Short mmCIF file of C-alpha atoms in Angstrom, two decimals:
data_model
loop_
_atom_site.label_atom_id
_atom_site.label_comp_id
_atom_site.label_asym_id
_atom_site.label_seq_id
_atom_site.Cartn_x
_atom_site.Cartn_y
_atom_site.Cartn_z
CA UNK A 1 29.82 5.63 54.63
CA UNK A 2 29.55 5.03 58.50
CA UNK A 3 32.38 7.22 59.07
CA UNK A 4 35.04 6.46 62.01
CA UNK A 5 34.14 4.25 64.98
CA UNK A 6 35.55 4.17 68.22
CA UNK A 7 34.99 2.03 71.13
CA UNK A 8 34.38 2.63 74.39
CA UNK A 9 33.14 5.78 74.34
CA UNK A 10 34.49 5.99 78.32
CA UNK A 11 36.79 4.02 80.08
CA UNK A 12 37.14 4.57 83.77
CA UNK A 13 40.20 2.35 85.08
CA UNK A 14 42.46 2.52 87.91
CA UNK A 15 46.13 3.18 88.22
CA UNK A 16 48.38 0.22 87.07
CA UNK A 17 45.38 -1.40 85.24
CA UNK A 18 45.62 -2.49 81.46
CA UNK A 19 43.19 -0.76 78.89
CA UNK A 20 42.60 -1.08 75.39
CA UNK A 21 40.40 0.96 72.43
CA UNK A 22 39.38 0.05 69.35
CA UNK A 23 39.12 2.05 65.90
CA UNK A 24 37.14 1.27 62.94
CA UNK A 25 38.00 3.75 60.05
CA UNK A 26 36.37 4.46 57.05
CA UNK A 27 36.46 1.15 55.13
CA UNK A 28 38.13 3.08 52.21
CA UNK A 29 40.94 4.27 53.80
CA UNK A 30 44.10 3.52 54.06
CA UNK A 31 45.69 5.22 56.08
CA UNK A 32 45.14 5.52 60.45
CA UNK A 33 46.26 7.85 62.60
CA UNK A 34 45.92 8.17 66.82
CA UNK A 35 45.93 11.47 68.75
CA UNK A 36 45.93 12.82 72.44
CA UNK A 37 44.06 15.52 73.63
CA UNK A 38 44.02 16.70 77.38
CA UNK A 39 41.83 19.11 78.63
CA UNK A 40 41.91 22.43 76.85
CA UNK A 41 44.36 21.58 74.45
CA UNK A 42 44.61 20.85 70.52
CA UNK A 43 44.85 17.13 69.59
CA UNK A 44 48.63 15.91 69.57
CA UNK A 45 49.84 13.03 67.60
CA UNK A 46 50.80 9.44 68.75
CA UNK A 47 51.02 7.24 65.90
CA UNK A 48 49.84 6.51 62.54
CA UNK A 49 49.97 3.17 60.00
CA UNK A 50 49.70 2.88 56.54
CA UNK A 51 47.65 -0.07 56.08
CA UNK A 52 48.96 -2.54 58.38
CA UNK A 53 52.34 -1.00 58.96
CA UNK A 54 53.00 1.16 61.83
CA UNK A 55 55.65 3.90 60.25
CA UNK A 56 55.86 6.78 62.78
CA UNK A 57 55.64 6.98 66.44
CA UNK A 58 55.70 10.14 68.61
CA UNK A 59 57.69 10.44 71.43
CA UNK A 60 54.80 10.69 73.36
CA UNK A 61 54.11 7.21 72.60
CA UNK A 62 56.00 5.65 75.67
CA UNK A 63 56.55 2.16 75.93
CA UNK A 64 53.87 1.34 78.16
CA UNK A 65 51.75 2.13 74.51
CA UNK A 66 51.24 -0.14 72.36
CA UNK A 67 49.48 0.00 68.61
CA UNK A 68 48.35 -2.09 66.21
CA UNK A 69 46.23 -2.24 63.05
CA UNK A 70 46.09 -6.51 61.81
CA UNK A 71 45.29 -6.79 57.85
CA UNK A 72 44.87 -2.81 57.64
CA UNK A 73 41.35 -2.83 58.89
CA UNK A 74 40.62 -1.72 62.62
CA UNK A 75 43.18 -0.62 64.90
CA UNK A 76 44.12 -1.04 68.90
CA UNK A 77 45.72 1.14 71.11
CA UNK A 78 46.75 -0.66 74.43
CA UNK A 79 48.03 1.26 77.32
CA UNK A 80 49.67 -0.70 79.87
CA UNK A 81 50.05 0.08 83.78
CA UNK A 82 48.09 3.00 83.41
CA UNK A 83 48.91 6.33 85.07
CA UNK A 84 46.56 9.18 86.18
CA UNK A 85 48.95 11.52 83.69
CA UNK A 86 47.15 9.00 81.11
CA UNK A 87 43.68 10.13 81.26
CA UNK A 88 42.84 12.01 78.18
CA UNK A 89 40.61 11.59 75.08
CA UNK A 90 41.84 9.32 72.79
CA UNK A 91 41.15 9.98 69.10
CA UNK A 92 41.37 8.23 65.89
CA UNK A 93 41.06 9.40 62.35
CA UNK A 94 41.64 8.13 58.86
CA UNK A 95 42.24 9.11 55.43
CA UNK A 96 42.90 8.16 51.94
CA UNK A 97 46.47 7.68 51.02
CA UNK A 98 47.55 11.35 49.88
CA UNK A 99 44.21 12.54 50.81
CA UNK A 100 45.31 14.53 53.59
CA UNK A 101 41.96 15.40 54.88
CA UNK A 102 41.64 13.00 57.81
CA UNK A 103 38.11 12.51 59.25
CA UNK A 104 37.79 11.77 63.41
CA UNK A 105 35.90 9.50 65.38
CA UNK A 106 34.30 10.49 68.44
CA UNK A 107 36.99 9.68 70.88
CA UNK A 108 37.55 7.61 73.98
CA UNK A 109 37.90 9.21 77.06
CA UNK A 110 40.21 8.10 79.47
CA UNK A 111 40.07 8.58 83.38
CA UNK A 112 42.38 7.14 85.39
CA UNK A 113 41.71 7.05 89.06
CA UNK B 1 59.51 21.95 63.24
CA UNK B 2 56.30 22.85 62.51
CA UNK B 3 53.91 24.85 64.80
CA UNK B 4 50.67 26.29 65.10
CA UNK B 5 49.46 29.51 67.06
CA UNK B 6 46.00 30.29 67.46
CA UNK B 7 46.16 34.08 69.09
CA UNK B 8 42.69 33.95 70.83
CA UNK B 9 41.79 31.02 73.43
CA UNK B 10 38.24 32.32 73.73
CA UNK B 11 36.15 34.93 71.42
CA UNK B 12 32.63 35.66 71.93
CA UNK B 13 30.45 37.61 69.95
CA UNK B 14 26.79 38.33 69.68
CA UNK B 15 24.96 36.06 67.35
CA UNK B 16 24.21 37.49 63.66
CA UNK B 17 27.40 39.39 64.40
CA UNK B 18 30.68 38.68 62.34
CA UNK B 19 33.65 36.67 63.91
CA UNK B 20 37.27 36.30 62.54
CA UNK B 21 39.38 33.24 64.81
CA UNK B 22 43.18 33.67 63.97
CA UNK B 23 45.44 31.00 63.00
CA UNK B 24 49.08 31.62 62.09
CA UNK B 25 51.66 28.67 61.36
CA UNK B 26 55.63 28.00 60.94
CA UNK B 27 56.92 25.64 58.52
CA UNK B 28 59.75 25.70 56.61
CA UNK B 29 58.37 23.88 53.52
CA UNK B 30 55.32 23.47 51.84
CA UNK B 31 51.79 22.57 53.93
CA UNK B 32 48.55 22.02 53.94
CA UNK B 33 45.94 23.69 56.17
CA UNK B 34 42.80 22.88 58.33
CA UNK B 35 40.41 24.38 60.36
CA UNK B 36 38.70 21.65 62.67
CA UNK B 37 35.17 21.89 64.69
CA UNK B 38 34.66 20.24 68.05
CA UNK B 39 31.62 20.38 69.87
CA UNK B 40 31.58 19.19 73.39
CA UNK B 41 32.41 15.52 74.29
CA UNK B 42 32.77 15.11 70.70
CA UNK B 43 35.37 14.21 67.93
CA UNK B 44 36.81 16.70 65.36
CA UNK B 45 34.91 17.24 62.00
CA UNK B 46 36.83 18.86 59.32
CA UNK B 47 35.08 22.48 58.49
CA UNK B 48 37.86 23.34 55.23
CA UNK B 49 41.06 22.60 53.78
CA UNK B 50 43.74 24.59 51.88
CA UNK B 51 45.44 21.91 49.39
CA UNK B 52 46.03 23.98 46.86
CA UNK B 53 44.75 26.05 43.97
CA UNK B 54 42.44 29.21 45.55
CA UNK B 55 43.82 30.39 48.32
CA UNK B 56 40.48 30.91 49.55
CA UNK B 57 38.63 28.02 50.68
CA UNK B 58 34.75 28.11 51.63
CA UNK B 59 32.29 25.43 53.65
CA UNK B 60 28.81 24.52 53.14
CA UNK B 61 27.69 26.47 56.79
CA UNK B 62 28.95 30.15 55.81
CA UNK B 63 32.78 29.82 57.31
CA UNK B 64 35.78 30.54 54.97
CA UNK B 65 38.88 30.59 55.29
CA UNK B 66 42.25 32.55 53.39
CA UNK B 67 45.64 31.05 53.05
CA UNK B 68 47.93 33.92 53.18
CA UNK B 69 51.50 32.68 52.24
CA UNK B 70 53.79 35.48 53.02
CA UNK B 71 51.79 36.12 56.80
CA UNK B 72 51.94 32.62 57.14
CA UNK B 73 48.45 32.79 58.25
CA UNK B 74 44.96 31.06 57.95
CA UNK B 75 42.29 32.75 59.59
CA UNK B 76 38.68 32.17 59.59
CA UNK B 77 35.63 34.23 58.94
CA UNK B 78 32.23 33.65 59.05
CA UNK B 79 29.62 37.00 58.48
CA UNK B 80 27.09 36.02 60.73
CA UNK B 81 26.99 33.39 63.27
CA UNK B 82 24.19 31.58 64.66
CA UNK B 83 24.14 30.02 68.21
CA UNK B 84 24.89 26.83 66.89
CA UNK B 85 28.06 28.05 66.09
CA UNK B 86 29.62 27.86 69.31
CA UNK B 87 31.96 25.21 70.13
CA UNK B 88 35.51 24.84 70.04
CA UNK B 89 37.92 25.42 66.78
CA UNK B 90 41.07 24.18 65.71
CA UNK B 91 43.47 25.05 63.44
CA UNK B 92 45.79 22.29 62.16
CA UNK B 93 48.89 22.06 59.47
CA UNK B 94 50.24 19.15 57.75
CA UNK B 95 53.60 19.73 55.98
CA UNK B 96 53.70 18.41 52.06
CA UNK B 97 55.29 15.13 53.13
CA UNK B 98 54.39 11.96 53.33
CA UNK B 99 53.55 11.03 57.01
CA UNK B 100 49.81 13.56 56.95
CA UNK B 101 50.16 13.88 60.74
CA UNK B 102 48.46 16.82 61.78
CA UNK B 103 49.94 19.70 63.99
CA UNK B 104 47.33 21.36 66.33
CA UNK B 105 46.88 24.76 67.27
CA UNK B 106 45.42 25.09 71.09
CA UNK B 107 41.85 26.07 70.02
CA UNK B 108 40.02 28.89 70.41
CA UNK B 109 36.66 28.97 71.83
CA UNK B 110 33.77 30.48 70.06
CA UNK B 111 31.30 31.29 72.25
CA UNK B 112 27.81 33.13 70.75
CA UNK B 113 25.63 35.01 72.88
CA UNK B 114 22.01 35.74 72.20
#
């Protein structure tokens, strides 16, 4: 068990630029969620699938977002025309169907200049 | 809608001495509970989880935790804490449906002092 991958680890881009982070959950699992977290704050959820299907999306998740997880394996989060009220840490975390313990991977930070 | 108050944003304490952070939730159904650690530029590792049974739940490093139904609250205790200890802690709800997304309290920082 690797446990959850993400990649980059940092991303420095500038306004109006195109970025995109990949997640490699734990091979078992079904089920993939992304979070948010800004400075000082508690993680804050964006979107999850269940296997390949993308069922929920938060409001935060503007349009400019962009998710996907092809055959249910790793997932991509694509942020388009970046803005500086983008730059965050980008999380990812998986979990068994009905598990509900999900298990994070070290994040992507995001700075937008 | 769900939500998730953790009363303290920072606590320190003097290691070897015991700490209590506070959690307290709203839901109107059914959840399930978490207390996350995060150490600095780092992701979230799950410390304990309230599914169900005991309402108190215990980890392998000396932290446990209470689910307290009618306060609505899931604090968490350690006895004695070690320097390693400090970092950042959330608390986190999921409601007994079927979407698992977690709810996030704003942390509290644990900070131990020789």
């Amino acid at each position: 068990d690797t446990g959850v991958s993400q990649d980059p680890r940092h991303k420095i881009t500038k306004r109006g630029q195109n970025v995109t982070f990949r997640c490699d959950p734990i091979s078992e699992h079904n089920r993939l969620y992304w979070y948010r977290q800004t400075l000082g704050q508690g993680p804050e959820f964006l979107t999850y699938f269940q296997n390949e299907a993308q069922l929920e999306k938060s409001r935060l998740l503007s349009d400019r977002f962009s998710a996907e997880r092809p055959k249910g394996s790793f997932s991509t989060l694509e942020i388009q025309r970046t803005e500086q009220g983008d730059s965050a840490m980008y999380l990812c975390a998986s979990s068994l169907e009905g598990g509900r313990a999900q298990y994070f991977g070290p994040g992507t930070r995001l700075t937008v200049t | 809608a769900q939500s998730v108050t953790q009363l303290d944003s920072q606590v320190p304490v003097f290691e070897e001495a015991p700490v209590e952070l506070r959690c307290n939730y709203s839901s109107s159904v059914s959840v399930y509970l978490f207390w996350y650690v995060q150490y600095p530029n780092q992701g979230l590792q799950l410390l304990l989880k309230y599914l169900s049974g005991s309402t108190l739940v215990k980890s392998i490093n000396g932290f446990e935790a209470e689910f307290n139904k009618s306060q609505t609250s899931f604090h968490l205790r350690k006895p004695s804490v070690h320097i390693s200890d400090t970092a950042e802690y959330f608390c986190a709800v999921s409601e007994g449906g079927n979407t698992g997304k977690l709810i996030f309290g704003q942390g509290t920082t644990l900070q131990v002092k020789p």
